[in-house]
C-alpha positions as semicolon CSV with decimal commas, in nm:
position;residue;x (nm);y (nm);z (nm)
1;M;-5,548;-2,709;0,942
2;K;-5,179;-2,592;1,159
3;K;-4,996;-2,878;0,955
4;H;-5,129;-2,647;0,604
5;L;-5,022;-2,413;0,769
6;L;-4,668;-2,505;0,847
7;A;-4,620;-2,706;0,480
8;I;-4,684;-2,426;0,380
9;L;-4,473;-2,143;0,519
10;L;-4,251;-2,475;0,482
11;M;-4,168;-2,445;0,107
12;A;-4,049;-2,036;0,158
13;S;-3,691;-2,214;0,348
14;I;-3,737;-2,484;0,081
15;P;-3,401;-2,296;-0,162
16;S;-3,220;-2,377;0,068
17;V;-3,261;-2,654;0,194
18;A;-3,274;-2,792;-0,218
19;Q;-2,803;-2,627;-0,164
20;D;-2,683;-2,975;0,005
21;F;-2,763;-3,111;-0,316
22;E;-2,501;-2,883;-0,562
23;V;-2,261;-3,051;-0,728
24;N;-1,855;-2,939;-0,702
25;D;-1,645;-2,849;-0,955
26;D;-1,585;-3,136;-1,211
27;F;-1,304;-3,245;-1,384
28;G;-1,261;-3,385;-1,749
29;L;-1,046;-3,490;-2,060
30;D;-1,050;-3,371;-2,417
31;I;-0,913;-3,556;-2,653
32;S;-0,955;-3,456;-3,029
33;L;-0,770;-3,600;-3,357
34;G;-0,894;-3,398;-3,691
35;A;-0,750;-3,387;-4,014
36;E;-0,787;-3,029;-4,248
37;K;-0,768;-3,029;-4,664
38;E;-0,752;-2,762;-4,839
39;L;-1,062;-2,851;-5,166
40;L;-0,936;-2,546;-5,397
41;P;-0,721;-2,212;-5,278
42;G;-0,901;-2,072;-4,955
43;L;-1,169;-2,378;-4,906
44;D;-1,091;-2,589;-4,628
45;L;-1,252;-2,945;-4,510
46;D;-1,165;-3,094;-4,138
47;I;-1,271;-3,368;-4,027
48;E;-1,276;-3,449;-3,686
49;G;-1,311;-3,683;-3,313
50;N;-1,386;-3,594;-3,005
51;L;-1,398;-3,838;-2,693
52;R;-1,470;-3,635;-2,310
53;T;-1,463;-3,744;-1,972
54;Q;-1,640;-3,627;-1,631
55;E;-1,707;-3,662;-1,248
56;N;-1,391;-3,623;-1,215
57;S;-1,244;-3,814;-1,537
58;Q;-1,469;-4,162;-1,410
59;R;-1,710;-4,178;-1,607
60;I;-1,716;-4,066;-1,987
61;E;-1,883;-3,751;-2,126
62;R;-1,987;-3,762;-2,506
63;Y;-1,796;-3,914;-2,804
64;L;-1,773;-3,692;-3,107
65;I;-1,767;-3,716;-3,454
66;G;-1,822;-3,374;-3,675
67;A;-1,724;-3,163;-4,012
68;S;-1,700;-2,814;-4,110
69;L;-1,601;-2,660;-4,410
70;S;-1,475;-2,305;-4,496
71;Y;-1,388;-2,025;-4,622
72;K;-1,132;-1,741;-4,668
73;F;-1,367;-1,537;-4,932
74;L;-1,087;-1,229;-4,765
75;N;-0,684;-1,236;-4,784
76;T;-0,531;-0,933;-4,749
77;K;-0,145;-0,959;-4,528
78;K;-0,284;-0,788;-4,213
79;F;-0,670;-0,904;-4,178
80;D;-0,839;-1,199;-4,293
81;M;-1,234;-1,327;-4,249
82;K;-1,386;-1,661;-4,312
83;V;-1,696;-1,824;-4,328
84;S;-1,754;-2,163;-4,207
85;G;-2,003;-2,437;-4,154
86;G;-2,058;-2,757;-3,987
87;Y;-2,260;-3,006;-3,832
88;E;-2,160;-3,265;-3,534
89;F;-2,297;-3,531;-3,431
90;M;-2,297;-3,594;-2,989
91;W;-2,314;-3,957;-2,760
92;N;-2,338;-3,774;-2,434
93;Q;-2,439;-3,964;-2,112
94;K;-2,622;-3,738;-1,855
95;M;-2,479;-3,823;-1,560
96;E;-2,672;-3,979;-1,185
97;E;-2,843;-3,704;-1,049
98;T;-3,021;-3,600;-0,659
99;K;-3,267;-3,359;-0,692
100;L;-3,512;-3,196;-0,385
101;A;-3,872;-3,482;-0,477
102;K;-4,121;-3,209;-0,651
103;N;-4,283;-3,164;-0,325
104;P;-4,013;-3,261;-0,031
105;Y;-4,240;-3,226;0,294
106;P;-3,923;-3,256;0,503
107;F;-3,951;-3,288;0,839
108;L;-3,937;-3,019;1,058
109;A;-3,619;-2,875;1,208
110;M;-3,715;-2,884;1,627
111;D;-3,432;-2,783;1,910
112;S;-3,343;-2,985;2,169
113;D;-3,709;-2,899;2,380
114;G;-3,911;-2,942;2,122
115;E;-3,888;-2,617;2,004
116;L;-3,958;-2,511;1,587
117;I;-3,624;-2,403;1,463
118;L;-3,698;-2,008;1,274
119;D;-3,506;-1,865;1,015
120;N;-3,474;-1,493;1,043
121;Q;-3,805;-1,414;0,844
122;G;-3,963;-1,671;1,072
123;N;-4,071;-1,934;0,850
124;P;-3,967;-2,298;0,966
125;M;-3,692;-2,480;0,925
126;A;-3,662;-2,802;0,724
127;D;-3,437;-3,103;0,944
128;K;-3,208;-3,144;0,567
129;N;-3,132;-3,454;0,706
130;Y;-3,500;-3,588;0,643
131;C;-3,572;-3,423;0,317
132;D;-3,798;-3,654;0,027
133;Y;-3,546;-3,692;-0,307
134;N;-3,468;-3,845;-0,632
135;I;-3,221;-3,998;-0,837
136;N;-3,192;-3,998;-1,137
137;E;-2,953;-4,278;-1,293
138;R;-2,728;-4,186;-1,547
139;Y;-2,804;-4,236;-1,895
140;W;-2,723;-4,194;-2,259
141;R;-2,871;-3,882;-2,529
142;N;-2,835;-3,856;-2,877
143;R;-2,738;-3,512;-2,972
144;H;-2,714;-3,349;-3,412
145;R;-2,605;-2,993;-3,393
146;A;-2,523;-2,735;-3,658
147;S;-2,388;-2,392;-3,687
148;L;-2,242;-2,157;-3,877
149;G;-1,983;-1,937;-3,856
150;L;-1,792;-1,625;-3,884
151;S;-1,453;-1,555;-3,739
152;A;-1,233;-1,210;-3,856
153;E;-0,875;-1,195;-3,709
154;Y;-0,661;-0,926;-3,788
155;S;-0,261;-1,008;-3,763
156;P;-0,051;-0,637;-3,651
157;N;0,314;-0,864;-3,716
158;K;0,465;-1,148;-3,769
159;R;0,388;-1,277;-3,385
160;W;0,047;-1,131;-3,266
161;S;-0,333;-1,233;-3,430
162;F;-0,614;-1,171;-3,293
163;Q;-0,968;-1,317;-3,401
164;L;-1,313;-1,275;-3,306
165;K;-1,558;-1,500;-3,412
166;E;-1,932;-1,525;-3,417
167;T;-2,104;-1,838;-3,446
168;V;-2,494;-1,989;-3,433
169;Q;-2,560;-2,325;-3,344
170;Y;-2,830;-2,522;-3,335
171;N;-2,837;-2,843;-3,127
172;H;-3,120;-3,085;-3,117
173;Y;-3,131;-3,345;-2,864
174;C;-3,330;-3,680;-2,913
175;S;-3,551;-3,840;-2,643
176;G;-3,502;-4,110;-2,438
177;D;-3,686;-4,344;-2,200
178;S;-3,706;-4,638;-1,955
179;I;-3,477;-4,400;-1,662
180;N;-3,464;-4,514;-1,383
181;Q;-3,539;-4,330;-1,147
182;Y;-3,564;-4,418;-0,762
183;E;-3,764;-4,280;-0,486
184;Y;-3,682;-4,223;-0,178
185;R;-4,019;-4,099;0,097
186;W;-3,871;-4,077;0,411
187;D;-4,135;-4,134;0,741
188;E;-4,183;-4,170;1,055
189;N;-4,278;-4,495;1,276
190;D;-4,483;-4,459;1,580
191;D;-4,212;-4,442;1,845
192;G;-4,093;-4,131;1,663
193;D;-3,826;-4,220;1,506
194;K;-3,781;-4,151;1,100
195;Y;-3,615;-4,403;0,901
196;L;-3,566;-4,428;0,510
197;P;-3,747;-4,685;0,353
198;A;-3,667;-4,919;0,028
199;P;-3,716;-4,630;-0,273
200;D;-3,949;-4,681;-0,544
201;I;-3,806;-4,703;-0,919
202;D;-4,043;-4,547;-1,168
203;K;-4,013;-4,477;-1,503
204;K;-3,925;-4,099;-1,662
205;S;-3,823;-4,003;-2,074
206;V;-3,678;-3,726;-2,102
207;D;-3,862;-3,507;-2,472
208;S;-3,674;-3,432;-2,789
209;K;-3,578;-3,083;-2,784
210;N;-3,434;-2,773;-3,038
211;R;-3,146;-2,518;-2,858
212;V;-3,010;-2,245;-3,069
213;V;-2,719;-2,037;-2,908
214;L;-2,472;-1,755;-2,973
215;R;-2,147;-1,765;-2,960
216;S;-1,883;-1,470;-2,889
217;K;-1,517;-1,627;-2,856
218;F;-1,229;-1,365;-2,860
219;T;-0,833;-1,496;-2,938
220;V;-0,543;-1,412;-2,877
221;E;-0,167;-1,581;-2,970
222;Y;0,155;-1,525;-2,952
223;N;0,431;-1,742;-3,179
224;I;0,754;-1,753;-3,015
225;K;1,024;-1,689;-3,282
226;G;1,298;-1,969;-3,409
227;I;1,030;-2,230;-3,175
228;P;0,644;-2,412;-3,335
229;L;0,500;-2,290;-3,046
230;N;0,262;-2,050;-3,072
231;P;0,071;-1,973;-2,681
232;F;-0,280;-1,893;-2,735
233;A;-0,594;-1,710;-2,463
234;A;-0,961;-1,704;-2,637
235;I;-1,294;-1,585;-2,375
236;D;-1,596;-1,816;-2,537
237;Y;-1,939;-1,617;-2,407
238;G;-2,266;-1,853;-2,501
239;C;-2,652;-1,696;-2,484
240;G;-2,966;-1,887;-2,573
241;L;-3,152;-1,740;-2,832
242;N;-3,434;-1,909;-2,786
243;Y;-3,399;-1,952;-2,394
244;T;-3,259;-1,856;-2,117
245;A;-2,920;-1,940;-2,089
246;N;-2,553;-1,871;-2,049
247;K;-2,227;-2,044;-2,116
248;W;-1,855;-1,848;-2,006
249;K;-1,606;-2,040;-2,084
250;Y;-1,234;-1,907;-1,996
251;T;-0,902;-2,107;-2,222
252;I;-0,513;-2,102;-2,178
253;G;-0,332;-2,334;-2,427
254;A;0,017;-2,374;-2,699
255;D;-0,048;-2,496;-3,066
256;Y;0,312;-2,756;-3,126
257;T;0,388;-2,721;-3,491
258;I;0,569;-3,042;-3,663
259;Q;0,687;-3,054;-4,015
260;K;0,401;-2,808;-4,085
261;K;0,154;-3,069;-4,112
262;H;0,147;-3,199;-3,808
263;K;0,013;-2,942;-3,534
264;L;0,044;-3,082;-3,103
265;T;-0,226;-2,852;-2,947
266;L;-0,246;-2,918;-2,531
267;Y;-0,491;-2,578;-2,304
268;Y;-0,633;-2,568;-1,937
269;R;-0,998;-2,460;-1,964
270;F;-1,227;-2,375;-1,652
271;Q;-1,573;-2,334;-1,797
272;T;-1,935;-2,266;-1,626
273;E;-2,272;-2,242;-1,736
274;D;-2,634;-2,201;-1,610
275;D;-2,803;-2,471;-1,793
276;D;-2,700;-2,885;-1,768
277;D;-2,475;-2,849;-2,147
278;E;-2,226;-2,952;-1,970
279;P;-2,128;-3,006;-1,607
280;N;-1,889;-2,644;-1,463
281;G;-1,573;-2,752;-1,414
282;H;-1,238;-2,761;-1,504
283;M;-1,061;-2,948;-1,827
284;L;-0,764;-3,064;-2,032
285;G;-0,754;-3,111;-2,310
286;L;-0,504;-3,279;-2,565
287;G;-0,591;-3,248;-2,924
288;Y;-0,358;-3,304;-3,299
289;K;-0,422;-3,224;-3,633
290;I;-0,262;-3,328;-3,980
291;K;-0,293;-3,156;-4,247
292;F;-0,361;-3,294;-4,651
């Protein structure tokens, strides 16, 4: 009975143990190639290919191909409005992940006198060095994304422009199976020494799911006089509509136009979100687009 009571009290301390498994901010590269073609006055077709890295650029995060149509239905000297729609297909790689076991039952922390170490609320502390945990191996997962957007741009003069874009994104994550899960469970021998046996290997699967996100992006751009260089800064906020999610992206960069039809984009971005779509951290991006 006493052992069961200690185990129940110990569960209150598990969140503090989980902090040991948090991942630090990542660094990745984002490389894109795009082409734009005006089909009719105000109607444009865009095609894009994209590659993104993760885990400090040691591995691929995703490959992407996509296409979109946009139509500028309001075109004045200072104020424009545009509607757009697009589709993207992605090959996403989910990185290896370490998690506490569902019921970890770690050993209790004790001092040199063999007494339990208690937290500020009087609950037994877990020995963080001896927690049961699982390691899920990395795997690939396909993803479809469709979007519908509405944007407005205000240009008070030839140098400054301000844009607000609202986009609804529908994401379908395909199912996956045969993902190896390595289950590590600590044990104790007859002498009281703790040891970690070889892990059990189990197969896990992920179900398909659908997620809808509303993205709001505000961009400020400045054209440097006499130079085909446009520095910009943007804030992008994403809110889950059929699930709970908050996504923030902060971007600074510049567009460099070559002979009017060729454009290079270089940017730095910091992103953070409370779901597992993309890793949190820093990103350096490079893009090239040609107009036909």
